[in-house]
Coordinates of C-alpha atoms in Angstrom, one line a residue:
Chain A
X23 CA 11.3 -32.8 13.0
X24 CA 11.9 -33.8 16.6
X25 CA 15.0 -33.1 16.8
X26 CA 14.3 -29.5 15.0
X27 CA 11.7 -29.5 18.0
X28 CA 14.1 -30.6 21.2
X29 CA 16.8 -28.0 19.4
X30 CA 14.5 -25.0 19.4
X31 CA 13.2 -26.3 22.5
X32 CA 16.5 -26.2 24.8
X33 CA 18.1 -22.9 22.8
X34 CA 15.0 -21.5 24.4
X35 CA 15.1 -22.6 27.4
X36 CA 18.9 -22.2 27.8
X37 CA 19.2 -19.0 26.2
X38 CA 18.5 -16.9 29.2
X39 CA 15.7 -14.7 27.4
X40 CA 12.7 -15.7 26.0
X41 CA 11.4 -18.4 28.2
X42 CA 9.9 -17.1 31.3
X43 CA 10.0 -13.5 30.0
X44 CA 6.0 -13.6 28.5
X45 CA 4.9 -14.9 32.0
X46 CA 6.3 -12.0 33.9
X47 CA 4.9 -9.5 31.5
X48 CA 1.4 -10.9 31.5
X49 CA 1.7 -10.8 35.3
X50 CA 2.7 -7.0 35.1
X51 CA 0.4 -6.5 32.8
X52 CA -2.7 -8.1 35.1
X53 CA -1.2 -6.3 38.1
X54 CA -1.0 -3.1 36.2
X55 CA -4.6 -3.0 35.0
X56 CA -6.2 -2.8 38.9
X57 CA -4.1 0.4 39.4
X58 CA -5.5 1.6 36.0
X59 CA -9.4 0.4 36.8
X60 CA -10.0 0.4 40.7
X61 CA -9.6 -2.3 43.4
X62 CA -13.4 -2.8 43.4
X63 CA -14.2 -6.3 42.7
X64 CA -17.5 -5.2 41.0
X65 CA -15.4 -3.6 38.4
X66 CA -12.8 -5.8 37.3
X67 CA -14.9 -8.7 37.6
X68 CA -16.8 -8.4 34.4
X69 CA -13.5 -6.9 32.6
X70 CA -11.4 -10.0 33.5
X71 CA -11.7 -12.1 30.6
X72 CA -11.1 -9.7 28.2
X73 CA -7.7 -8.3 30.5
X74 CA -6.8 -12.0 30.7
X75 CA -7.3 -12.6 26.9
X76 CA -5.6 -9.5 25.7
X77 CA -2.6 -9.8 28.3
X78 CA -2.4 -13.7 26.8
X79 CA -2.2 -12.0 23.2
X80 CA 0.9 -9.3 24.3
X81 CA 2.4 -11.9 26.1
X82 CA 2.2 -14.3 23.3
X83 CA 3.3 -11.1 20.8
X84 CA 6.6 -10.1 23.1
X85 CA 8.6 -13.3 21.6
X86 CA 7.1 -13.5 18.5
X87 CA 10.6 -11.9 16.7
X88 CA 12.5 -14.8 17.9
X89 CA 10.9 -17.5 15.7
X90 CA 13.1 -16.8 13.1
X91 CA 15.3 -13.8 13.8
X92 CA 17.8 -16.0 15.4
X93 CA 18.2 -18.6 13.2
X94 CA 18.4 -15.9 10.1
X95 CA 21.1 -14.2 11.7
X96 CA 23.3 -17.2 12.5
X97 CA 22.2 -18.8 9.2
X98 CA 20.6 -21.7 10.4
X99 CA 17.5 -20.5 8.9
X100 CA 19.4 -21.4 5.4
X101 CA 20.2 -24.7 6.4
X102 CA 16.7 -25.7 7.2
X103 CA 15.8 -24.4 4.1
X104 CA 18.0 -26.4 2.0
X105 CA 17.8 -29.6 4.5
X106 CA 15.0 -32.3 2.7
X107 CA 12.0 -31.5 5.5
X108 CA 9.6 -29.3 3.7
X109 CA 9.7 -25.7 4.9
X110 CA 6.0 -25.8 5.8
X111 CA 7.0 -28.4 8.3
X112 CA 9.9 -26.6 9.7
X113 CA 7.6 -23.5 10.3
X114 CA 4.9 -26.1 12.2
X115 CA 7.9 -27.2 14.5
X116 CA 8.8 -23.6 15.2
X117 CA 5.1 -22.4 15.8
X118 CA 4.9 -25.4 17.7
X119 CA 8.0 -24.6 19.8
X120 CA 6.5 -21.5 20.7
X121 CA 3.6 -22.4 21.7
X122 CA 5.1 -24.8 24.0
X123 CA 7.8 -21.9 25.5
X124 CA 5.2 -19.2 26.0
X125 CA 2.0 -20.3 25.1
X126 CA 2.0 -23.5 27.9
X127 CA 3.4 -21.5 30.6
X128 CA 0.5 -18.9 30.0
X129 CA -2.2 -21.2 30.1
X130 CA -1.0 -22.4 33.4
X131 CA -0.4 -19.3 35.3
X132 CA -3.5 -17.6 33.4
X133 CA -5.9 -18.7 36.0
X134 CA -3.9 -17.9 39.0
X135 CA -3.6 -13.9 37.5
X136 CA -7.6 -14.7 37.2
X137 CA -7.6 -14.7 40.7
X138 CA -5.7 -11.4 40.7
X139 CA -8.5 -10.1 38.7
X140 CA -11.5 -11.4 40.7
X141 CA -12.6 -13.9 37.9
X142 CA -14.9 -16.3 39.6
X143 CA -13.3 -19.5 40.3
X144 CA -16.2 -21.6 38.2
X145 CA -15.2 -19.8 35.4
X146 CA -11.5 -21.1 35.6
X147 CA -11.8 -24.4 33.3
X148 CA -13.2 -22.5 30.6
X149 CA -10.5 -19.6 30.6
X150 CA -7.9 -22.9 30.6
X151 CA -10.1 -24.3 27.7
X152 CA -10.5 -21.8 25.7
X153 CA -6.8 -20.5 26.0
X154 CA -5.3 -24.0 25.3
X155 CA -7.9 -24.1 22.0
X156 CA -7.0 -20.3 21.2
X157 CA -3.2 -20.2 21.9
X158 CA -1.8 -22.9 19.2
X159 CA -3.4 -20.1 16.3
X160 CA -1.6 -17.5 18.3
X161 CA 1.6 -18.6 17.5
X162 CA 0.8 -20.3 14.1
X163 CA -0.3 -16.6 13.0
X164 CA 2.9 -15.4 14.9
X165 CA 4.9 -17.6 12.8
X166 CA 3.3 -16.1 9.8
X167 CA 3.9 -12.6 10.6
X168 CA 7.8 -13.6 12.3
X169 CA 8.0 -15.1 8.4
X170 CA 7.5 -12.0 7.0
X171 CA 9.6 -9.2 8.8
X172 CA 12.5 -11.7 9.0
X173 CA 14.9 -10.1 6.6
X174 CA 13.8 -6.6 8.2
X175 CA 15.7 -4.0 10.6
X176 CA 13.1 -2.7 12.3
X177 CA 10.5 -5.5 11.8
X178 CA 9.7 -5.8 15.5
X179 CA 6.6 -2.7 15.5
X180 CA 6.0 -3.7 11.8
X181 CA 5.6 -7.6 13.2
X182 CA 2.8 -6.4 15.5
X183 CA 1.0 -3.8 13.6
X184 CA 0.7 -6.9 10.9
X185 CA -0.1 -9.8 13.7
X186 CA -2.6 -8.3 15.6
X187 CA -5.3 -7.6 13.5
X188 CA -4.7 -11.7 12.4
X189 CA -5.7 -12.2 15.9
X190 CA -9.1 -10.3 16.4
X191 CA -11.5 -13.4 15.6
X192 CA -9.7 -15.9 18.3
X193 CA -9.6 -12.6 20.7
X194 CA -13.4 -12.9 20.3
X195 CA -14.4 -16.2 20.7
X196 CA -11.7 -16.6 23.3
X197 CA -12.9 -13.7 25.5
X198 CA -17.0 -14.6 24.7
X199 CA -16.4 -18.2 25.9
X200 CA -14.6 -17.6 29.2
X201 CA -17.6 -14.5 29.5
X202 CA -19.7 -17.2 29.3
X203 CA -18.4 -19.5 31.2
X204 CA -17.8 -17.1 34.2
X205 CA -21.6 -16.1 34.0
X206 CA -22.7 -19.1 33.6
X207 CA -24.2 -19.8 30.4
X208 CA -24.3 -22.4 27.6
X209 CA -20.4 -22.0 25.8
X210 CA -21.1 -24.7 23.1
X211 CA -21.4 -22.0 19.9
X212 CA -18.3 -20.1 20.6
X213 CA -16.0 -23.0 21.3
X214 CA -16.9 -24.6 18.3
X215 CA -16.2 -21.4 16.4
X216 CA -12.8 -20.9 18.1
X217 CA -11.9 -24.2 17.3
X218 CA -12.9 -23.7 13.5
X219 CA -10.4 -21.0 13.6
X220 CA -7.6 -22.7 15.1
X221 CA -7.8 -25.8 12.9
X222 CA -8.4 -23.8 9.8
X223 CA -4.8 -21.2 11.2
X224 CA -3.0 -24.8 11.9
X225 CA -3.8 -26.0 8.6
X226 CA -3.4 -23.6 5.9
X227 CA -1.2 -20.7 7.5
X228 CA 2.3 -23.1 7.0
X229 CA 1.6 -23.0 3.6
X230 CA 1.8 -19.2 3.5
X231 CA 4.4 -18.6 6.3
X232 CA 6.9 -20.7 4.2
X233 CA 6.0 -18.7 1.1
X234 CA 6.9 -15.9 2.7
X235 CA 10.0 -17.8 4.4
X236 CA 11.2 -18.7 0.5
X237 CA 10.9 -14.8 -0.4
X238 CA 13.0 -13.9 2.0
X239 CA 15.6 -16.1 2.1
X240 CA 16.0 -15.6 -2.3
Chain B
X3 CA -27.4 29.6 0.5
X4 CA -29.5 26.4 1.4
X5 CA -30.8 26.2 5.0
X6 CA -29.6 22.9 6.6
X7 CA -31.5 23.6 9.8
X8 CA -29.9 22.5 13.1
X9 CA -27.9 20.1 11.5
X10 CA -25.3 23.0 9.7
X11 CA -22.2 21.8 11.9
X12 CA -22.7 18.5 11.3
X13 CA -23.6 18.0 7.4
X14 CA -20.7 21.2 7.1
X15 CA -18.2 18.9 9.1
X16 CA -18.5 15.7 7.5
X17 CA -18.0 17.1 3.8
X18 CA -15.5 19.5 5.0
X19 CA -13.4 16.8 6.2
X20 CA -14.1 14.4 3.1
X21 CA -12.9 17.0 0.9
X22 CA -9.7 17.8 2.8
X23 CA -8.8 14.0 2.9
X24 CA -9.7 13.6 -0.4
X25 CA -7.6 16.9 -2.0
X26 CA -4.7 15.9 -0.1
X27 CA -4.7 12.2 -1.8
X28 CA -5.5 14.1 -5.2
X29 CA -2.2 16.8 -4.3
X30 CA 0.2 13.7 -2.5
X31 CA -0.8 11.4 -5.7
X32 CA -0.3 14.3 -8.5
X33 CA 2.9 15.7 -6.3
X34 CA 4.5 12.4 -6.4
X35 CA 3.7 11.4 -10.0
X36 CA 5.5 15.1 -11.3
X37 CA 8.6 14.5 -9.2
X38 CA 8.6 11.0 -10.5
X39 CA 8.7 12.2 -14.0
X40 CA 11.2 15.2 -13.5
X41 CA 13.5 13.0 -12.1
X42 CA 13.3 10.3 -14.8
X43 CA 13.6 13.1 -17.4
X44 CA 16.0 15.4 -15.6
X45 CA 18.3 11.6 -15.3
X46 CA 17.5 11.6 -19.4
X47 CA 18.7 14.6 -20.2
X48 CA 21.9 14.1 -18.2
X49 CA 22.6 11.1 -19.2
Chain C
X29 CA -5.3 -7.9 -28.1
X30 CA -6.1 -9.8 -24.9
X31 CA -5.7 -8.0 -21.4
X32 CA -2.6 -9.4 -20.7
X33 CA -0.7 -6.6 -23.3
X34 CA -1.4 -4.3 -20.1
X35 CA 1.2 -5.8 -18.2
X36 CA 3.8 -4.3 -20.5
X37 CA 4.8 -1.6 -18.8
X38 CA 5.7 0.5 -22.0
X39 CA 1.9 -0.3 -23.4
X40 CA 0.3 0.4 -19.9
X41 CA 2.1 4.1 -20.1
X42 CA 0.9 4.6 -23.8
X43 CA -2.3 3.3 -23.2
X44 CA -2.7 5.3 -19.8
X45 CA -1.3 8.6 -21.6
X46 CA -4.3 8.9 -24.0
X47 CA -6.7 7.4 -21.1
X48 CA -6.1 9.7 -18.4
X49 CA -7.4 12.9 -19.5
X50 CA -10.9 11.8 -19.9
X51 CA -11.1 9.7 -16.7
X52 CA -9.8 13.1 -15.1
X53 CA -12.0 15.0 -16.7
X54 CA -15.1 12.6 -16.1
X55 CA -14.2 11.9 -12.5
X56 CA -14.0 15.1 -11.7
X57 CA -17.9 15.8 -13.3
X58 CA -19.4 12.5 -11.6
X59 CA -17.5 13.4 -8.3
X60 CA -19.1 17.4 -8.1
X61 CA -21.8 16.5 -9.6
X62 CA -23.1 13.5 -7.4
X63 CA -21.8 15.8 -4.4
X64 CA -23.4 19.1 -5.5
X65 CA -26.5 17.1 -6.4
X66 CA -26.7 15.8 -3.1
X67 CA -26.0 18.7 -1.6
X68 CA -29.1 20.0 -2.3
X69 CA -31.4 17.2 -2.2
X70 CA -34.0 18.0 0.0
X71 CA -33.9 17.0 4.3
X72 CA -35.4 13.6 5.4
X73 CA -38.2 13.9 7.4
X74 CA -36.1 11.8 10.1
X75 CA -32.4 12.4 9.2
X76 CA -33.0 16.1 9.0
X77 CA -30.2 17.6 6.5
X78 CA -27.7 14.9 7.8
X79 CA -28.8 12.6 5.1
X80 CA -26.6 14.9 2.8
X81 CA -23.7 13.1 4.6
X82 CA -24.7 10.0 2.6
X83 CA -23.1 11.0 -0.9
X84 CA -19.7 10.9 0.7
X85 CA -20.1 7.8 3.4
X86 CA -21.7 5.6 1.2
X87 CA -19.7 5.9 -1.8
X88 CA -16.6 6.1 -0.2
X89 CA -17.2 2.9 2.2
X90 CA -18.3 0.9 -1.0
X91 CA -14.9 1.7 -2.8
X92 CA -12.8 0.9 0.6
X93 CA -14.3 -2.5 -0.1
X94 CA -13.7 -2.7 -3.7
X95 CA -10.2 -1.6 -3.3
X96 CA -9.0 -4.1 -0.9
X97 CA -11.0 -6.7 -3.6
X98 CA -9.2 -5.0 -6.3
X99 CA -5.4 -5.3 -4.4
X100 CA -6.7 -8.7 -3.7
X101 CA -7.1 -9.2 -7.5
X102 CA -3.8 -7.7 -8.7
X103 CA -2.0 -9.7 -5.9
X104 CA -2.9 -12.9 -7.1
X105 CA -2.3 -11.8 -10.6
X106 CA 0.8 -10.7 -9.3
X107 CA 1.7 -13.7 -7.8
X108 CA 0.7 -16.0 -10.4
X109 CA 1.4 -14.6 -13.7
X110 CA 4.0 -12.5 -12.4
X111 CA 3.3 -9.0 -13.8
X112 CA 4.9 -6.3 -12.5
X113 CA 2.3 -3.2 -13.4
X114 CA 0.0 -5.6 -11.4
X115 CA 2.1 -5.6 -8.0
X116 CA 2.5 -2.0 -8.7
X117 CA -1.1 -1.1 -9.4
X118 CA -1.5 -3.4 -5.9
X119 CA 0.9 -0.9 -4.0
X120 CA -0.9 2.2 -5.6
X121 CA -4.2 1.5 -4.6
X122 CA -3.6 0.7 -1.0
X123 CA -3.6 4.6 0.2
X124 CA -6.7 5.3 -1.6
X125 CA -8.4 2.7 -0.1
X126 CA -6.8 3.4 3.1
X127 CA -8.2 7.3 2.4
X128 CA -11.6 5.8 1.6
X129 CA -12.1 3.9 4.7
X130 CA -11.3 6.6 6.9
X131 CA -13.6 9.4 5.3
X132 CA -16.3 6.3 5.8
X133 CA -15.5 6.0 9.0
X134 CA -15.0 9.5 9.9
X135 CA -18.5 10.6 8.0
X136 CA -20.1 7.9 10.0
X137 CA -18.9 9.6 12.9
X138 CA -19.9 12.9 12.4
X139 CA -23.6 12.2 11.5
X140 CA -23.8 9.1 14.3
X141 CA -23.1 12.1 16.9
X142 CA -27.1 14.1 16.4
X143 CA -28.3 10.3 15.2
X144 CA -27.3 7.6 17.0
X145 CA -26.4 10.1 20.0
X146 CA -22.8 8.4 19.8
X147 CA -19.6 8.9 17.8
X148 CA -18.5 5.5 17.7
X149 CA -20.4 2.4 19.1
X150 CA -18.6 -0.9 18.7
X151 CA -21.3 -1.7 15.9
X152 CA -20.3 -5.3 13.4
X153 CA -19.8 -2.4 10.3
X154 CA -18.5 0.0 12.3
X155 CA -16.0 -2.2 14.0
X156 CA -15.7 -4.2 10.7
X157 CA -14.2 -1.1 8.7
X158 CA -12.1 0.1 11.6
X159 CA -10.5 -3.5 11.3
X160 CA -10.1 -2.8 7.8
X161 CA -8.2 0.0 8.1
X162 CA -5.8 -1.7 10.2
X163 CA -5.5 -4.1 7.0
X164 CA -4.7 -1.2 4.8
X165 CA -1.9 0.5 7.4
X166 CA -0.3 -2.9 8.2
X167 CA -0.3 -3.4 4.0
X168 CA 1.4 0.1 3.3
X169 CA 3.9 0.0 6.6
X170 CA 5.2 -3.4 4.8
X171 CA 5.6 -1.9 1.6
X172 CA 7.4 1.2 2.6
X173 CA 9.6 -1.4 4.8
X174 CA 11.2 -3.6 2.8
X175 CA 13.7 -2.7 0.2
X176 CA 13.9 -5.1 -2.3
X177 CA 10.9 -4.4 -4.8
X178 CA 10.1 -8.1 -6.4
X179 CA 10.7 -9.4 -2.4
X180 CA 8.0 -6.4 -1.5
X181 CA 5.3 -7.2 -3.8
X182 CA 6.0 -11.0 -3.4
X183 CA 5.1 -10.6 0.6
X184 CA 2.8 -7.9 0.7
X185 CA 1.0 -10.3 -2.0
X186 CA 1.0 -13.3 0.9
X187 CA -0.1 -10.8 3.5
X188 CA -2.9 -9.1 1.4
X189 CA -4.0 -13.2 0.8
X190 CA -4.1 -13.9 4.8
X191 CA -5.6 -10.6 5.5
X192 CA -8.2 -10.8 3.2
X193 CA -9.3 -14.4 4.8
X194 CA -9.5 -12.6 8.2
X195 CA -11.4 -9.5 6.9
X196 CA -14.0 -11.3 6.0
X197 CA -13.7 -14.1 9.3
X198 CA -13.5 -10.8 11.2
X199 CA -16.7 -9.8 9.6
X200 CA -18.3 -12.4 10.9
X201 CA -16.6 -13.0 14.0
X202 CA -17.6 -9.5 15.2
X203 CA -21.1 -10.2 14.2
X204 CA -21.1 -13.1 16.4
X205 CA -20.2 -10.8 19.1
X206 CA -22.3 -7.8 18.8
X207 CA -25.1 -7.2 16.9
X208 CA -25.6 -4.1 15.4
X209 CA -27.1 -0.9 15.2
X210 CA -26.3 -0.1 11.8
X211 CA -29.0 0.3 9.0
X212 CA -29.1 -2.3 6.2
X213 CA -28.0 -1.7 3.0
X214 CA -29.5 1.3 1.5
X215 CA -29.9 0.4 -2.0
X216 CA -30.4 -3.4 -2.4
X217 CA -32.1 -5.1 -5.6
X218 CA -34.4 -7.6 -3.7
X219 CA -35.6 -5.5 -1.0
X220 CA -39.0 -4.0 -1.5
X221 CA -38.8 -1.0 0.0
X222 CA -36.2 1.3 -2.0
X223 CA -34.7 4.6 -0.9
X224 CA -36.9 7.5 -2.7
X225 CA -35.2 8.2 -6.1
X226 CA -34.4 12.3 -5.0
X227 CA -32.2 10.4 -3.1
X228 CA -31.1 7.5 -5.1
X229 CA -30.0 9.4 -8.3
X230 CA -27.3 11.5 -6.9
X231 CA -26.2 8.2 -4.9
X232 CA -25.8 6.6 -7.9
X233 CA -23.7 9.2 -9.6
X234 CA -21.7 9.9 -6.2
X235 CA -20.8 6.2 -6.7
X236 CA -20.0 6.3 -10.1
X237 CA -18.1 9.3 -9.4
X238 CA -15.9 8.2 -6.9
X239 CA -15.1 4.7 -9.0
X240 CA -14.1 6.9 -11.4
X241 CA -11.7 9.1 -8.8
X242 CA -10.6 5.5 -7.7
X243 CA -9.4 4.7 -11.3
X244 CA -7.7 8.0 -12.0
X245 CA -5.8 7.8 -8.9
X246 CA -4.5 4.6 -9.0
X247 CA -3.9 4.8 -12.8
X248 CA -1.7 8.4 -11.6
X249 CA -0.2 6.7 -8.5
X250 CA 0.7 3.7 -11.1
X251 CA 2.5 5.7 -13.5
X252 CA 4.7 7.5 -10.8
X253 CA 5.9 3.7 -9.3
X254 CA 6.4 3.0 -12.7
X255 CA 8.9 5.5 -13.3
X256 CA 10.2 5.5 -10.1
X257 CA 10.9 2.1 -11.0
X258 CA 12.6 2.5 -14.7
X259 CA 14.5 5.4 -12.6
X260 CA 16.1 2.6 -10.6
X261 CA 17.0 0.5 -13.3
X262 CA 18.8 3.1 -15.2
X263 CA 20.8 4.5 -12.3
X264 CA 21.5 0.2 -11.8
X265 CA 21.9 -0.1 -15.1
X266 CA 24.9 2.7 -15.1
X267 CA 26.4 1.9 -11.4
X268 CA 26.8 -1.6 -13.5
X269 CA 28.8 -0.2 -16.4

């Protein structure tokens, strides 16, 4: 599994693509939305954990296709299947692996775009917190859908209109605790909700991202 | 013709659009299901 | 005679033959009638004639529930038992329950405009059912995209599964995060107070009505992949030989 992990890991990183590629376009995307909404700090204030949240979800989106599309193509994705590790596994290590390529790299430059977007500086550890709780279900869901639209030609659009629904209840608790946490208040309810959802994504969505894995690959 | 007071437009509206969604299901599901057959039977009878 | 003989496609389309007529025929009373009914029930002294808008919203938001439960159902049995009538019946009901939810949702605009002053507010129901119909488009965009039919129903099975556990942990989620200005259920069993029964009576045959559209259409929209289906077998079956 670890070396399934440092593989995925360094074809990522190597591969040109992929790695950097979500940062810049959640930095676009923040830059974009102050041409769209004003300069005035009074108005994108109170939007900016909801930009920051959404942005995060695109960004995390963008390189969703390349969980498995790669490795179908080349036939790798065969090999795994047939190799002893269980296929749920091998879907944890690639969720994981994404996470690690785009969903780290968002968490750390998410709170220097907050500054782009006037969010108040106390609110910063709880953006960090509640992104590094909400991101791992991201790409677990990701995973899922990427499992699905494998086989497809034109699964890309199909991949999102599937995935993003998946990902309205961490959007909420995501974007209610760093709302919270940038006015100040008591973020104890909604962080134990998002982390409900996250553990409950981590543990049962392997179990239907390989079944979908296994229908595809017949 | 019943009055419906100030609210015509609206109560007119609502069921206009319900029954133009609802008679193009009925006419896409019928449309389908007699195409469906034709071709079965026209592949019968060629067969 | 158990249920199971239903999942013989052969049976389902004798059965169905002999069925169909009357659930036409019947749908179409209950559906007019619970319409026409309410059509001329008389205005609320609040709601003005707009309450005439509840014989469609109601009923059809209660059967864009149902269907999605129903999918659910035949997904599983689907899955499980591996009948292919069920997958089908699965496919065939998605576009009526997508259908459903919009006329819910469109209804619900249309009177919320002299009511609520609003067309849409980002209300828990309101916002539940326009997640919803995301469920339903994402459902039908993956059947109509993959070619294979047993690899089809097997993921649209999975998805229906996963999206049916965030349906309902959307339902709650958004409740968490606005609460609402929706009314309550209309007609619930404990509740005291009960909607007036000019108004409850053509409700209940609106209802009844369009369960009974629901069933004709899906039985209809079931028969068509069915042959569609024996269609593709036979021209298989002679590419073969």
């Amino acid at each position: 599994m670890i070396a399934l992990l440092l593989r995925d890991l360094r074809l990522a990183t190597r591969a040109g693509g992929g790695f950097g590629l979500g940062v810049a376009f959640f930095l676009i995307l923040c830059a974009l939305v102050p041409f769209g909404i004003g300069p005035d700090r009074a108005a994108l204030a109170p939007v900016a954990p909801g930009i920051l949240w959404v942005g995060a979800l695109l960004s995390c989106l963008l390189s969703l296709d390349r969980i498995f599309a790669l490795d179908h193509e080349d036939g790798s994705l065969d090999l795994l299947a047939t190799s002893p590790m269980p296929l749920e596994g091998t879907v944890a290590v690639k969720a994981l692996a994404h996470w690690i390529t785009t969903g780290l790299p968002l968490i750390l430059a998410a709170p220097v775009f907050g500054i782009l977007l006037q969010l108040p500086v106390h609110a910063m550890p709880m953006l960090v917190l509640s992104l590094l709780i909400g991101t791992p279900a991201l790409s677990m869901l990701g995973a899922f859908g990427a499992a699905v639209t494998v086989g497809l030609r034109r699964g890309g659009l199909l991949l999102s209109l599937l995935v993003l629904p998946l990902y309205i209840p961490t959007l909420i608790f995501g974007a209610e605790i760093t709302r919270r946490g940038a006015a100040g208040m008591d973020v104890a309810t909604p962080l134990v909700f998002l982390a409900g959802v996250t553990l409950a994504v981590l543990a049962l969505i392997p179990f239907a991202a390989a079944a979908a894995l296994r229908v595809n690959l017949r | 013709m019943i009055d419906l007071g100030r609210y015509t437009g609206t109560v007119l509206a609502a069921y206009g659009v319900s029954v133009v969604l609802l008679a193009g299901l009925i006419w896409h599901s019928i449309a389908a299901n007699t195409r469906a057959r034709r071709n079965l039977e026209k592949h019968r009878n060629d067969a | 005679m158990s249920i199971w003989e239903y999942a013989n496609p052969a049976k389902f389309m004798r059965t169905t033959d002999k069925v169909l007529p009357w659930l036409v025929v019947s749908a179409t009373i209950c559906v007019l009638g619970g319409i026409v009914w309410g059509f001329l029930t008389p205005d609320d002294y609040r709601q003005g004639s707009t309450v005439k808008i509840m014989f469609l919203h109601v009923p059809a938001a209660l059967m864009a529930i149902n269907i999605w439960v129903m999918m659910l159902v035949t997904s599983l049995v689907w899955i499980i038992r591996r009948h292919h009538v069920s997958a089908l019946a699965a496919k065939a009901a998605a576009p009526i329950g997508a259908v459903m939810t919009l006329i819910a949702l469109i209804t619900g605009a249309i009177w919320g405009q002299p009511m609520w002053g609003t067309w849409w507010e980002w209300d828990p129901r309101l916002t539940s059912f326009l997640i919803l119909f995301l469920f339903y488009v994402g459902y039908i965009a993956l059947w109509s995209a993959i070619e294979d039919p047993d690899s089809a129903a097997d993921l649209t099975g999975v998805v229906c599964l996963v999206g049916s556990v965030f349906a309902l942990l959307s339902r709650y989620a958004v409740l968490f995060w606005n609460q609402g200005l929706h009314q309550g259920a209309s007609l619930s069993v404990q509740s005291g107070e009960r909607m007036s029964a000019v108004y409850r009576y053509p409700l209940y045959l609106s209802m009844i009505g369009f369960a009974l559209l629901f069933l004709a259409l899906v039985v209809i929209r079931t028969r068509t992949e069915i042959r569609k289906r024996r269609l593709a077998a036979l021209q298989a079956q002679e590419a073969r030989a």
